[in-house]
Amino acid sequence: MAPGFQDYSKAFTRLMNNAAQAELAAKLDDFHEARIADMDRAGIDICVLSPTIPSVQGETDAAMAASRAIQANDYLAGQIARNPTRLAGFASLAMHDPKVAARELERAVKTLGFKGALVNGHTHGTYYDLPAYDALWETMQDLDVPFYLHPIDHFQVPHAYADRPELAGAIWGWGVEAASHALRLLFSGVFDRFPGLKIILGHMGEGLPMLLWRFDSRFAVYSQGVTLWLRPSEYFGRNIVITTSGVCSHAALACSLAEMGEQAVMFSVDYPYESSTIAADFIETAPISDAVRALVCSGNAARLLKIAQQ
């Protein structure tokens, strides 16, 4: 974690006990000792690093957010430079201003060598299907790098879990928020305007893969005047790809591969929030062919992120 970014994370770390907070902070601050040792034990060759939530999406001042994004990216690039064969990075972007975000993305990719960007959801209730964000999507498509859409808290806590705080975060609410944001991009036509754009969803696609048939079925009846070039399901695998991060379920993996295709799923751990050892055991024992396992574990990420396979 870049220096000074701990304050942004207090919104969720305050929910942990002191011991858990201390352990998490130590792991997030370590790049070259415990992290690499953990990767070695799990047989992981390379880790693509990204800012923990909410990062600059938690900053209300647009100018400060832009400055802090640059700071975070420079800091991360410095850490990667110390061990470039084992570490790579996703850029932080201040999405308060799409043009500012596009400029920083271009710098992060062309100058710092980052593999794309990871953004922690909406920016204070603003979603990225608005026309102004086409400036970013055009840059991202031109650079041919992906946008990892990570969960964040709902802008306003839904009434359904107003009295159930355990549902508002990682157990349920975060995934619903990220999935809804991704669907906003799809149904607003972002992928029709930018057919080369790639969005990554973690946590086995935030539950979306098992609902693709229903999206097609109900959109045909309830389109509300929206028109798309393709059926909703056809944007999955084409524009939306997923990682396994934080979901070590063979059944969920089988569903995702069946619905999205073997080139649309990538292995990920969600370190340090999940166990690298458990994640590695999960993928190594998954009932899939060796060829598919090779794609999920390395081939798909190498192609999408332009990482040389080791």
XYZ file of C-alpha atoms in Angstrom, residues 9-281:
273
model
C -9.069 2.027 3.935
C -10.299 2.854 7.415
C -13.878 2.655 6.168
C -13.614 -1.138 6.133
C -10.589 -1.955 8.308
C -12.406 -0.407 11.287
C -14.732 -3.409 11.103
C -11.806 -5.731 11.935
C -10.307 -6.350 15.358
C -6.901 -4.838 16.127
C -4.979 -8.048 15.485
C -6.576 -8.553 12.081
C -5.923 -4.929 11.151
C -2.263 -5.240 12.087
C -1.817 -8.478 10.127
C -3.497 -7.020 7.046
C -1.425 -3.834 7.189
C 1.807 -5.823 7.433
C 0.936 -7.919 4.388
C -0.182 -4.944 2.308
C 3.028 -3.061 3.101
C 5.295 -6.007 2.236
C 6.309 -6.467 -1.391
C 9.500 -8.493 -1.369
C 9.727 -10.838 1.595
C 6.532 -12.394 2.969
C 4.681 -11.815 -0.306
C 7.283 -13.518 -2.484
C 7.651 -16.359 0.019
C 3.893 -16.839 -0.038
C 3.928 -16.937 -3.844
C 6.730 -19.487 -3.817
C 4.854 -21.791 -1.449
C 1.800 -21.668 -3.696
C 3.750 -22.041 -6.932
C 2.752 -18.605 -8.229
C 5.267 -17.121 -10.667
C 4.015 -13.547 -10.988
C 1.624 -11.305 -9.081
C -0.137 -8.313 -10.642
C -0.429 -5.766 -7.834
C -3.255 -3.287 -7.404
C -4.422 -0.744 -4.830
C -6.597 -2.054 -2.015
C -10.048 -0.565 -1.570
C -11.101 2.164 -1.844
C -7.825 3.868 -2.860
C -8.371 7.201 -4.624
C -12.045 6.390 -5.181
C -12.356 7.304 -1.498
C -11.004 10.825 -2.039
C -13.656 13.532 -2.411
C -11.358 16.233 -3.807
C -10.790 15.645 -7.524
C -7.434 17.424 -7.719
C -6.142 15.587 -4.660
C -7.347 12.273 -6.066
C -5.472 12.901 -9.311
C -2.301 13.765 -7.408
C -2.609 10.728 -5.138
C -3.155 8.425 -8.119
C 0.128 9.599 -9.631
C 1.812 9.118 -6.256
C 0.430 5.592 -5.900
C 1.459 4.594 -9.414
C 4.992 5.931 -9.037
C 5.356 4.162 -5.712
C 4.099 0.861 -7.109
C 6.351 1.166 -10.165
C 9.320 1.580 -7.847
C 8.447 -1.600 -5.981
C 7.967 -3.543 -9.204
C 11.333 -2.326 -10.510
C 13.004 -4.087 -7.596
C 11.634 -7.472 -8.706
C 10.232 -7.179 -12.251
C 10.234 -10.908 -12.958
C 7.805 -11.602 -10.097
C 5.714 -8.426 -9.856
C 3.595 -6.368 -12.269
C 0.990 -3.691 -11.688
C -2.417 -2.205 -12.381
C -2.690 1.574 -12.307
C -4.738 3.623 -9.871
C -6.970 6.153 -11.645
C -8.793 9.176 -10.294
C -12.109 8.677 -12.075
C -13.469 12.012 -10.839
C -12.433 13.456 -14.229
C -12.404 10.986 -17.152
C -9.863 12.974 -19.177
C -7.490 13.170 -16.218
C -7.909 9.421 -15.716
C -7.174 8.792 -19.396
C -3.944 10.825 -19.248
C -2.732 8.988 -16.177
C -3.626 5.633 -17.695
C -1.539 6.460 -20.756
C 1.409 7.500 -18.579
C 1.099 4.428 -16.375
C 1.051 2.060 -19.340
C 3.560 3.718 -21.661
C 6.026 5.089 -19.097
C 5.632 2.834 -16.060
C 4.843 -0.383 -17.914
C 1.595 -1.155 -16.100
C -0.680 -3.873 -17.471
C -3.951 -1.948 -17.220
C -5.896 -0.293 -14.426
C -7.838 -1.378 -11.369
C -10.550 0.932 -10.089
C -12.542 0.339 -6.945
C -16.055 0.835 -8.233
C -18.032 4.044 -8.567
C -16.687 7.450 -7.575
C -19.027 8.848 -4.927
C -22.069 7.546 -6.743
C -20.889 8.313 -10.289
C -20.875 5.317 -12.631
C -18.696 4.977 -15.682
C -21.418 4.387 -18.262
C -21.902 8.166 -18.536
C -20.907 9.534 -21.984
C -18.091 11.603 -20.464
C -16.218 8.384 -19.672
C -15.960 7.499 -23.349
C -12.715 9.514 -23.279
C -11.250 6.911 -20.936
C -12.708 3.914 -22.748
C -11.300 5.148 -26.044
C -7.835 5.498 -24.502
C -8.081 2.096 -22.902
C -9.119 0.472 -26.168
C -6.317 2.250 -28.055
C -3.755 1.098 -25.479
C -5.215 -2.434 -25.578
C -5.157 -2.865 -21.803
C -7.959 -4.054 -19.473
C -9.925 -2.263 -16.779
C -10.356 -4.291 -13.575
C -13.624 -3.237 -11.936
C -13.297 -4.062 -8.244
C -16.147 -3.867 -5.715
C -16.749 -1.038 -3.292
C -19.529 -0.106 -0.886
C -22.885 0.932 -2.301
C -23.123 4.715 -2.484
C -26.245 4.442 -0.333
C -26.902 1.360 1.786
C -29.917 -0.442 0.261
C -32.906 -0.782 2.534
C -32.670 -4.571 2.193
C -29.515 -4.589 4.325
C -29.846 -1.399 6.289
C -30.353 -3.480 9.436
C -28.060 -6.345 8.297
C -24.567 -4.805 8.126
C -22.950 -8.189 7.509
C -24.644 -8.229 4.083
C -23.430 -4.786 3.015
C -19.772 -5.681 2.405
C -17.732 -8.600 1.098
C -20.299 -11.278 1.902
C -22.879 -9.899 -0.522
C -23.183 -6.156 -1.131
C -19.800 -5.551 -2.740
C -20.383 -8.222 -5.363
C -23.868 -6.920 -6.143
C -22.484 -3.403 -6.540
C -19.686 -4.450 -8.921
C -21.977 -6.733 -10.935
C -24.539 -3.950 -11.289
C -21.851 -1.521 -12.430
C -20.648 -3.973 -15.067
C -24.202 -4.433 -16.332
C -24.601 -0.659 -16.548
C -21.604 -0.591 -18.884
C -23.041 -3.404 -20.975
C -26.605 -2.135 -21.326
C -25.539 1.470 -21.923
C -23.745 0.343 -25.084
C -20.163 0.978 -23.947
C -19.052 -2.293 -25.545
C -20.797 -1.454 -28.818
C -18.970 1.867 -28.969
C -15.674 0.275 -27.930
C -15.771 -3.359 -29.066
C -12.129 -3.924 -28.146
C -12.585 -2.879 -24.525
C -11.932 -5.514 -21.856
C -13.416 -5.311 -18.354
C -12.205 -7.742 -15.687
C -14.506 -8.787 -12.857
C -13.110 -10.659 -9.875
C -14.716 -13.109 -7.455
C -15.707 -15.505 -10.250
C -17.455 -12.733 -12.148
C -19.387 -11.453 -9.110
C -21.975 -14.190 -9.694
C -22.945 -13.047 -13.199
C -21.911 -16.123 -15.265
C -24.773 -18.301 -14.019
C -27.379 -15.709 -15.099
C -26.415 -15.161 -18.740
C -29.339 -17.147 -20.155
C -31.782 -15.102 -18.114
C -30.221 -11.810 -19.234
C -30.916 -12.804 -22.843
C -34.404 -14.096 -22.120
C -35.644 -11.121 -20.114
C -33.884 -8.450 -22.184
C -35.820 -9.724 -25.196
C -39.034 -8.875 -23.316
C -38.072 -5.930 -21.091
C -35.561 -3.969 -23.144
C -37.049 -0.597 -22.067
C -36.051 0.876 -25.404
C -32.388 -0.165 -25.114
C -30.820 -1.649 -28.225
C -27.571 -3.612 -28.371
C -25.614 -5.085 -31.236
C -25.435 -8.480 -29.548
C -27.344 -10.536 -27.031
C -26.283 -9.585 -23.472
C -24.600 -12.955 -22.949
C -22.366 -12.428 -25.975
C -20.499 -9.568 -24.310
C -19.266 -12.028 -21.677
C -15.996 -13.501 -22.877
C -15.858 -10.872 -25.623
C -15.672 -7.757 -23.418
C -16.145 -9.012 -19.865
C -13.673 -11.547 -18.531
C -13.295 -12.784 -14.979
C -10.861 -13.978 -12.354
C -11.341 -16.664 -9.742
C -10.182 -14.350 -6.938
C -11.818 -15.144 -3.632
C -13.985 -18.007 -4.917
C -12.350 -21.420 -4.575
C -15.292 -23.520 -5.760
C -14.965 -26.188 -8.422
C -18.672 -25.937 -9.216
C -18.474 -22.173 -9.697
C -15.395 -22.600 -11.907
C -17.161 -25.211 -14.033
C -20.142 -22.892 -14.487
C -17.953 -19.951 -15.465
C -15.966 -21.957 -17.984
C -19.130 -23.437 -19.485
C -20.901 -20.086 -19.771
C -18.023 -17.798 -20.740
C -15.478 -20.035 -22.433
C -12.059 -21.288 -21.443
C -10.289 -18.113 -22.611
C -12.345 -15.797 -20.367
C -11.359 -17.085 -16.905
C -8.103 -16.293 -15.089
C -6.692 -17.622 -11.834
C -6.273 -15.111 -9.012
C -5.939 -15.296 -5.243
C -7.207 -11.992 -3.759
C -4.119 -11.874 -1.528
C -3.855 -10.951 1.304
C -7.580 -11.282 1.949
C -7.584 -14.931 0.865
C -5.066 -17.755 1.188
C -2.662 -18.376 -1.684
C -2.258 -21.987 -0.574
C -6.010 -22.647 -0.613
C -6.363 -20.936 -3.994
C -3.483 -22.902 -5.499
C -4.857 -26.201 -4.191
